[in-house]
PDB file of C-alpha atoms in Angstrom:
ATOM      1  CA  MET T 185      15.446 -36.149  -6.697  1.00  0.00           C
ATOM      2  CA  ILE T 186      16.100 -37.103 -10.319  1.00  0.00           C
ATOM      3  CA  MET T 187      17.031 -33.515 -11.214  1.00  0.00           C
ATOM      4  CA  ASN T 188      19.494 -33.462  -8.303  1.00  0.00           C
ATOM      5  CA  ILE T 189      21.141 -36.644  -9.565  1.00  0.00           C
ATOM      6  CA  ILE T 190      21.310 -35.239 -13.099  1.00  0.00           C
ATOM      7  CA  GLY T 191      22.790 -31.993 -11.744  1.00  0.00           C
ATOM      8  CA  LEU T 192      25.375 -33.828  -9.661  1.00  0.00           C
ATOM      9  CA  VAL T 193      26.418 -36.068 -12.557  1.00  0.00           C
ATOM     10  CA  GLY T 194      26.496 -33.094 -14.945  1.00  0.00           C
ATOM     11  CA  TRP T 195      28.631 -30.838 -12.764  1.00  0.00           C
ATOM     12  CA  ALA T 196      30.992 -33.618 -11.657  1.00  0.00           C
ATOM     13  CA  GLY T 197      31.183 -35.106 -15.156  1.00  0.00           C
ATOM     14  CA  GLY T 198      31.903 -31.718 -16.716  1.00  0.00           C
ATOM     15  CA  TRP T 199      34.622 -31.078 -14.167  1.00  0.00           C
ATOM     16  CA  VAL T 200      36.309 -34.445 -14.847  1.00  0.00           C
ATOM     17  CA  LEU T 201      35.943 -34.020 -18.624  1.00  0.00           C
ATOM     18  CA  LEU T 202      37.595 -30.609 -18.561  1.00  0.00           C
ATOM     19  CA  LEU T 203      40.346 -31.988 -16.333  1.00  0.00           C
ATOM     20  CA  VAL T 204      41.069 -34.693 -18.909  1.00  0.00           C
ATOM     21  CA  VAL T 205      40.948 -32.185 -21.774  1.00  0.00           C
ATOM     22  CA  SER T 206      43.283 -29.812 -19.935  1.00  0.00           C
ATOM     23  CA  THR T 207      45.967 -32.518 -19.543  1.00  0.00           C
ATOM     24  CA  TYR T 208      46.255 -32.865 -23.346  1.00  0.00           C
ATOM     25  CA  THR T 209      46.101 -29.174 -24.258  1.00  0.00           C
ATOM     26  CA  PRO T 210      48.418 -26.188 -23.785  1.00  0.00           C
ATOM     27  CA  ASP T 211      48.571 -24.415 -20.407  1.00  0.00           C
ATOM     28  CA  TRP T 212      46.496 -21.440 -21.529  1.00  0.00           C
ATOM     29  CA  VAL T 213      43.475 -23.772 -21.940  1.00  0.00           C
ATOM     30  CA  VAL T 214      43.730 -24.690 -18.252  1.00  0.00           C
ATOM     31  CA  TRP T 215      43.642 -21.022 -17.302  1.00  0.00           C
ATOM     32  CA  ALA T 216      40.687 -20.414 -19.622  1.00  0.00           C
ATOM     33  CA  PHE T 217      38.674 -23.102 -17.835  1.00  0.00           C
ATOM     34  CA  MET T 218      39.820 -22.190 -14.310  1.00  0.00           C
ATOM     35  CA  PRO T 219      36.533 -20.415 -13.418  1.00  0.00           C
ATOM     36  CA  TYR T 220      34.630 -23.598 -14.264  1.00  0.00           C
ATOM     37  CA  PHE T 221      37.034 -25.731 -12.217  1.00  0.00           C
ATOM     38  CA  LEU T 222      36.352 -23.580  -9.165  1.00  0.00           C
ATOM     39  CA  TYR T 223      32.625 -23.103  -9.712  1.00  0.00           C
ATOM     40  CA  GLY T 224      32.102 -26.744 -10.747  1.00  0.00           C
ATOM     41  CA  ALA T 225      33.583 -27.991  -7.464  1.00  0.00           C
ATOM     42  CA  TYR T 226      31.333 -25.584  -5.552  1.00  0.00           C
ATOM     43  CA  ARG T 227      28.260 -26.804  -7.470  1.00  0.00           C
ATOM     44  CA  VAL T 228      29.064 -30.461  -6.768  1.00  0.00           C
ATOM     45  CA  LEU T 229      29.129 -29.716  -3.034  1.00  0.00           C
ATOM     46  CA  THR T 230      25.911 -27.697  -3.295  1.00  0.00           C
ATOM     47  CA  GLN T 231      24.153 -30.509  -5.180  1.00  0.00           C
ATOM     48  CA  CYS T 232      25.134 -32.937  -2.406  1.00  0.00           C
ATOM     49  CA  LYS T 233      23.451 -30.643   0.160  1.00  0.00           C
ATOM     50  CA  TYR T 234      20.162 -30.890  -1.750  1.00  0.00           C
ATOM     51  CA  PHE T 235      19.877 -34.645  -1.151  1.00  0.00           C
ATOM     52  CA  ALA T 236      19.118 -34.221   2.571  1.00  0.00           C
ATOM     53  CA  SER T 237      16.089 -32.037   1.803  1.00  0.00           C
ATOM     54  CA  ASP T 238      14.978 -34.451  -0.942  1.00  0.00           C
ATOM     55  CA  PHE T 239      14.913 -37.362   1.496  1.00  0.00           C
ATOM     56  CA  LEU T 240      13.037 -35.197   4.012  1.00  0.00           C
ATOM     57  CA  MET T 241      10.467 -34.394   1.304  1.00  0.00           C
ATOM     58  CA  LEU T 242       9.974 -38.113   0.671  1.00  0.00           C
ATOM     59  CA  ARG T 243       9.416 -38.745   4.385  1.00  0.00           C
ATOM     60  CA  VAL T 244       6.823 -35.947   4.580  1.00  0.00           C
ATOM     61  CA  LEU T 245       4.996 -37.294   1.521  1.00  0.00           C
ATOM     62  CA  ARG T 246       4.907 -40.792   3.014  1.00  0.00           C
ATOM     63  CA  ALA T 247       3.300 -39.456   6.202  1.00  0.00           C
ATOM     64  CA  TYR T 248       0.903 -36.816   4.809  1.00  0.00           C
ATOM     65  CA  PRO T 249      -1.256 -36.565   1.656  1.00  0.00           C
ATOM     66  CA  TRP T 250      -1.328 -33.567  -0.659  1.00  0.00           C
ATOM     67  CA  GLN T 251      -3.958 -30.861  -0.080  1.00  0.00           C
ATOM     68  CA  ILE T 252      -4.779 -28.025  -2.444  1.00  0.00           C
ATOM     69  CA  LEU T 253      -5.167 -24.676  -0.651  1.00  0.00           C
ATOM     70  CA  ARG T 254      -6.025 -21.223  -1.968  1.00  0.00           C
ATOM     71  CA  SER T 255      -5.074 -17.725  -0.795  1.00  0.00           C
ATOM     72  CA  VAL T 256      -2.749 -18.856   1.987  1.00  0.00           C
ATOM     73  CA  PRO T 257      -1.385 -15.899   4.022  1.00  0.00           C
ATOM     74  CA  ARG T 258       2.346 -15.443   3.381  1.00  0.00           C
ATOM     75  CA  GLY T 259       5.164 -12.996   3.822  1.00  0.00           C
ATOM     76  CA  LEU T 260       8.880 -12.330   3.794  1.00  0.00           C
ATOM     77  CA  THR T 261       8.937 -10.285   6.988  1.00  0.00           C
ATOM     78  CA  ARG T 262      10.481 -11.575  10.184  1.00  0.00           C
ATOM     79  CA  ARG T 263       7.971 -13.066  12.612  1.00  0.00           C
ATOM     80  CA  PRO T 264       8.787 -12.361  16.282  1.00  0.00           C
ATOM     81  CA  ASP T 265       7.166 -15.611  17.456  1.00  0.00           C
ATOM     82  CA  VAL T 266       9.552 -17.699  15.329  1.00  0.00           C
ATOM     83  CA  VAL T 267      13.010 -18.584  16.606  1.00  0.00           C
ATOM     84  CA  SER T 268      16.170 -18.928  14.460  1.00  0.00           C
ATOM     85  CA  GLU T 269      16.763 -17.983  10.857  1.00  0.00           C
ATOM     86  CA  GLN T 270      13.741 -17.532   8.652  1.00  0.00           C
ATOM     87  CA  TYR T 271      13.469 -16.587   5.005  1.00  0.00           C
ATOM     88  CA  GLY T 272       9.729 -16.199   4.593  1.00  0.00           C
ATOM     89  CA  TRP T 273       6.627 -17.887   5.943  1.00  0.00           C
ATOM     90  CA  PHE T 274       3.213 -19.298   5.122  1.00  0.00           C
ATOM     91  CA  GLU T 275       0.368 -19.442   7.638  1.00  0.00           C
ATOM     92  CA  PHE T 276      -1.770 -22.586   7.695  1.00  0.00           C
ATOM     93  CA  PRO T 277      -4.783 -23.401   9.895  1.00  0.00           C
ATOM     94  CA  ASN T 278      -4.169 -25.726  12.819  1.00  0.00           C
ATOM     95  CA  PRO T 279      -5.809 -29.106  11.983  1.00  0.00           C
ATOM     96  CA  ALA T 280      -7.218 -29.366  15.531  1.00  0.00           C
ATOM     97  CA  PHE T 281      -8.421 -25.740  15.855  1.00  0.00           C
ATOM     98  CA  ARG T 282      -9.194 -24.350  12.386  1.00  0.00           C
ATOM     99  CA  GLU T 283      -9.435 -20.749  13.660  1.00  0.00           C
ATOM    100  CA  GLN T 284      -5.827 -20.844  14.960  1.00  0.00           C
ATOM    101  CA  PRO T 285      -3.240 -20.053  12.257  1.00  0.00           C
ATOM    102  CA  LEU T 286       0.274 -21.460  12.635  1.00  0.00           C
ATOM    103  CA  PRO T 287       3.280 -20.187  10.686  1.00  0.00           C
ATOM    104  CA  LEU T 288       5.649 -22.506   8.852  1.00  0.00           C
ATOM    105  CA  VAL T 289       8.911 -20.919   7.720  1.00  0.00           C
ATOM    106  CA  PHE T 290      11.567 -21.432   5.091  1.00  0.00           C
ATOM    107  CA  PRO T 291      14.417 -22.482   7.416  1.00  0.00           C
ATOM    108  CA  ARG T 292      17.167 -22.355   4.798  1.00  0.00           C
ATOM    109  CA  HIS T 293      18.032 -19.990   2.001  1.00  0.00           C
ATOM    110  CA  LEU T 294      18.854 -22.738  -0.523  1.00  0.00           C
ATOM    111  CA  ARG T 295      16.427 -22.802  -3.463  1.00  0.00           C
ATOM    112  CA  ARG T 296      14.132 -20.182  -1.938  1.00  0.00           C
ATOM    113  CA  SER T 297      14.658 -17.417  -4.506  1.00  0.00           C
ATOM    114  CA  TRP T 298      11.852 -18.608  -6.824  1.00  0.00           C
ATOM    115  CA  TRP T 299       9.386 -18.400  -3.909  1.00  0.00           C
ATOM    116  CA  ALA T 300      10.722 -15.038  -2.678  1.00  0.00           C
ATOM    117  CA  ARG T 301      10.138 -13.380  -6.065  1.00  0.00           C
ATOM    118  CA  ARG T 302       6.477 -14.403  -5.893  1.00  0.00           C
ATOM    119  CA  MET T 303       5.957 -13.637  -2.198  1.00  0.00           C
ATOM    120  CA  ALA T 304       7.446 -10.137  -2.315  1.00  0.00           C
ATOM    121  CA  PRO T 305       4.977  -7.304  -1.589  1.00  0.00           C
ATOM    122  CA  ARG T 306       5.883  -5.584  -4.859  1.00  0.00           C
ATOM    123  CA  ALA T 307       5.768  -8.735  -6.976  1.00  0.00           C
ATOM    124  CA  LYS T 308       3.971  -8.411 -10.278  1.00  0.00           C
ATOM    125  CA  PRO T 309       0.400  -9.787 -10.292  1.00  0.00           C
ATOM    126  CA  HIS T 310       1.205 -12.586 -12.757  1.00  0.00           C
ATOM    127  CA  LEU T 311       3.980 -13.805 -10.411  1.00  0.00           C
ATOM    128  CA  LYS T 312       1.738 -13.641  -7.318  1.00  0.00           C
ATOM    129  CA  ALA T 313      -0.943 -15.575  -9.211  1.00  0.00           C
ATOM    130  CA  GLN T 314       1.460 -18.517  -9.577  1.00  0.00           C
ATOM    131  CA  ILE T 315       1.249 -19.215  -5.829  1.00  0.00           C
ATOM    132  CA  GLU T 316      -2.381 -18.247  -5.134  1.00  0.00           C
ATOM    133  CA  THR T 317      -3.140 -21.956  -5.268  1.00  0.00           C
ATOM    134  CA  LEU T 318      -0.722 -24.144  -3.294  1.00  0.00           C
ATOM    135  CA  TRP T 319      -0.130 -27.838  -2.890  1.00  0.00           C
ATOM    136  CA  PHE T 320       0.544 -28.612   0.758  1.00  0.00           C
ATOM    137  CA  ALA T 321       1.479 -31.850   2.506  1.00  0.00           C
ATOM    138  CA  GLY T 322       2.128 -31.885   6.226  1.00  0.00           C
ATOM    139  CA  ASP T 323       0.923 -30.685   9.577  1.00  0.00           C
ATOM    140  CA  PRO T 324       1.561 -27.015  10.454  1.00  0.00           C
ATOM    141  CA  ARG T 325       2.210 -28.025  14.056  1.00  0.00           C
ATOM    142  CA  PHE T 326       5.356 -29.872  12.927  1.00  0.00           C
ATOM    143  CA  ILE T 327       6.508 -29.708   9.310  1.00  0.00           C
ATOM    144  CA  GLY T 328       5.143 -29.143   5.833  1.00  0.00           C
ATOM    145  CA  LEU T 329       5.940 -29.428   2.171  1.00  0.00           C
ATOM    146  CA  VAL T 330       4.710 -26.684  -0.096  1.00  0.00           C
ATOM    147  CA  ALA T 331       4.593 -26.732  -3.895  1.00  0.00           C
ATOM    148  CA  ALA T 332       3.322 -24.540  -6.687  1.00  0.00           C
ATOM    149  CA  PRO T 333       0.924 -26.037  -9.219  1.00  0.00           C
ATOM    150  CA  ALA T 334       2.213 -26.956 -12.663  1.00  0.00           C
ATOM    151  CA  ARG T 335       0.987 -24.842 -15.565  1.00  0.00           C
ATOM    152  CA  ARG T 336      -2.042 -27.058 -16.053  1.00  0.00           C
ATOM    153  CA  GLY T 337      -2.546 -27.396 -12.284  1.00  0.00           C
ATOM    154  CA  THR T 338      -2.423 -31.189 -12.380  1.00  0.00           C
ATOM    155  CA  ALA T 339       0.806 -31.769 -10.442  1.00  0.00           C
ATOM    156  CA  PRO T 340       3.012 -30.055  -7.856  1.00  0.00           C
ATOM    157  CA  ARG T 341       6.336 -28.456  -8.763  1.00  0.00           C
ATOM    158  CA  ARG T 342       8.947 -26.298  -7.009  1.00  0.00           C
ATOM    159  CA  LEU T 343       8.685 -28.353  -3.811  1.00  0.00           C
ATOM    160  CA  HIS T 344      10.105 -26.797  -0.651  1.00  0.00           C
ATOM    161  CA  VAL T 345      10.207 -27.931   2.970  1.00  0.00           C
ATOM    162  CA  LEU T 346       8.702 -25.616   5.589  1.00  0.00           C
ATOM    163  CA  GLU T 347       9.337 -26.090   9.304  1.00  0.00           C
ATOM    164  CA  GLN T 348       7.601 -25.133  12.523  1.00  0.00           C
ATOM    165  CA  ARG T 349      10.005 -22.911  14.446  1.00  0.00           C
ATOM    166  CA  MET T 350       7.818 -21.346  17.150  1.00  0.00           C
ATOM    167  CA  HIS T 351       9.927 -20.374  20.144  1.00  0.00           C
ATOM    168  CA  VAL T 352       9.815 -22.870  23.020  1.00  0.00           C
ATOM    169  CA  ARG T 353       9.777 -20.008  25.538  1.00  0.00           C
ATOM    170  CA  SER T 354       6.516 -18.740  24.063  1.00  0.00           C
ATOM    171  CA  GLY T 355       4.785 -21.282  26.290  1.00  0.00           C
ATOM    172  CA  TRP T 356       3.179 -23.216  23.447  1.00  0.00           C
ATOM    173  CA  ARG T 357       3.291 -26.992  23.551  1.00  0.00           C
ATOM    174  CA  PHE T 358       2.037 -29.421  20.950  1.00  0.00           C
ATOM    175  CA  ALA T 359      -0.745 -30.436  23.329  1.00  0.00           C
ATOM    176  CA  ASP T 360      -1.913 -26.784  23.336  1.00  0.00           C
ATOM    177  CA  TRP T 361      -2.207 -27.027  19.558  1.00  0.00           C
ATOM    178  CA  GLY T 362      -4.408 -30.110  19.888  1.00  0.00           C
ATOM    179  CA  ALA T 363      -1.717 -32.617  18.891  1.00  0.00           C
ATOM    180  CA  THR T 364      -2.531 -36.133  20.030  1.00  0.00           C
ATOM    181  CA  PRO T 365       0.122 -38.832  20.588  1.00  0.00           C
ATOM    182  CA  ASP T 366      -0.804 -40.228  17.148  1.00  0.00           C
ATOM    183  CA  ASP T 367      -0.178 -36.800  15.568  1.00  0.00           C
ATOM    184  CA  ILE T 368       3.204 -36.576  17.300  1.00  0.00           C
ATOM    185  CA  GLU T 369       4.158 -40.069  16.116  1.00  0.00           C
ATOM    186  CA  ARG T 370       3.138 -39.166  12.573  1.00  0.00           C
ATOM    187  CA  GLY T 371       5.357 -36.070  12.842  1.00  0.00           C
ATOM    188  CA  ARG T 372       8.246 -38.293  13.905  1.00  0.00           C
ATOM    189  CA  ARG T 373       7.677 -40.504  10.871  1.00  0.00           C
ATOM    190  CA  ALA T 374       7.790 -37.370   8.711  1.00  0.00           C
ATOM    191  CA  GLY T 375      11.243 -36.546  10.066  1.00  0.00           C
ATOM    192  CA  VAL T 376      10.587 -34.074  12.875  1.00  0.00           C
ATOM    193  CA  ARG T 377      13.320 -34.537  15.532  1.00  0.00           C
ATOM    194  CA  PRO T 378      13.029 -33.883  18.380  1.00  0.00           C
ATOM    195  CA  VAL T 379       9.309 -33.519  18.835  1.00  0.00           C
ATOM    196  CA  GLN T 380       8.488 -31.936  22.191  1.00  0.00           C
ATOM    197  CA  PRO T 381       5.757 -33.825  24.086  1.00  0.00           C
TER     198      PRO T 381
END
């Protein structure tokens, strides 16, 4: 969240500063900085989009504690049992039935490139090793927050929201996954809307 605020202030502040500078300089200076004027405005809008996912991350962390998991199955391929756009997935065990894996997907492309480089089948071993151990907060029946460990492994970094997007027509219901009313209410507190009964 703090980095998003710094980014927003930096891009917007730089844009305003160059606007002020360009009013007191010759016209050619304005044309020299035109790429920044266009890209800076785009970046300000992009930074504003990041705040929604930051608040969702906070809600997930208030509802679920961190867990440290190793060797979690993952991939960039399209899963036929998942509806809508997907940009990669992790498979976590169902908390009610440990033998049943449930996929959580990257629902948006924003800020996913760091993860994609490490999840790719041809990724170098030192890149794959960076996500062999994962920090996970959430419930794979609803929503999750995944993070890579810091260099020393003492804190999470590169946080990203993962969502449950199994197709409703597949016949699965949360009750089939062992979700109790308390689990569903906890998912609502984490920001899952709507939660099917």
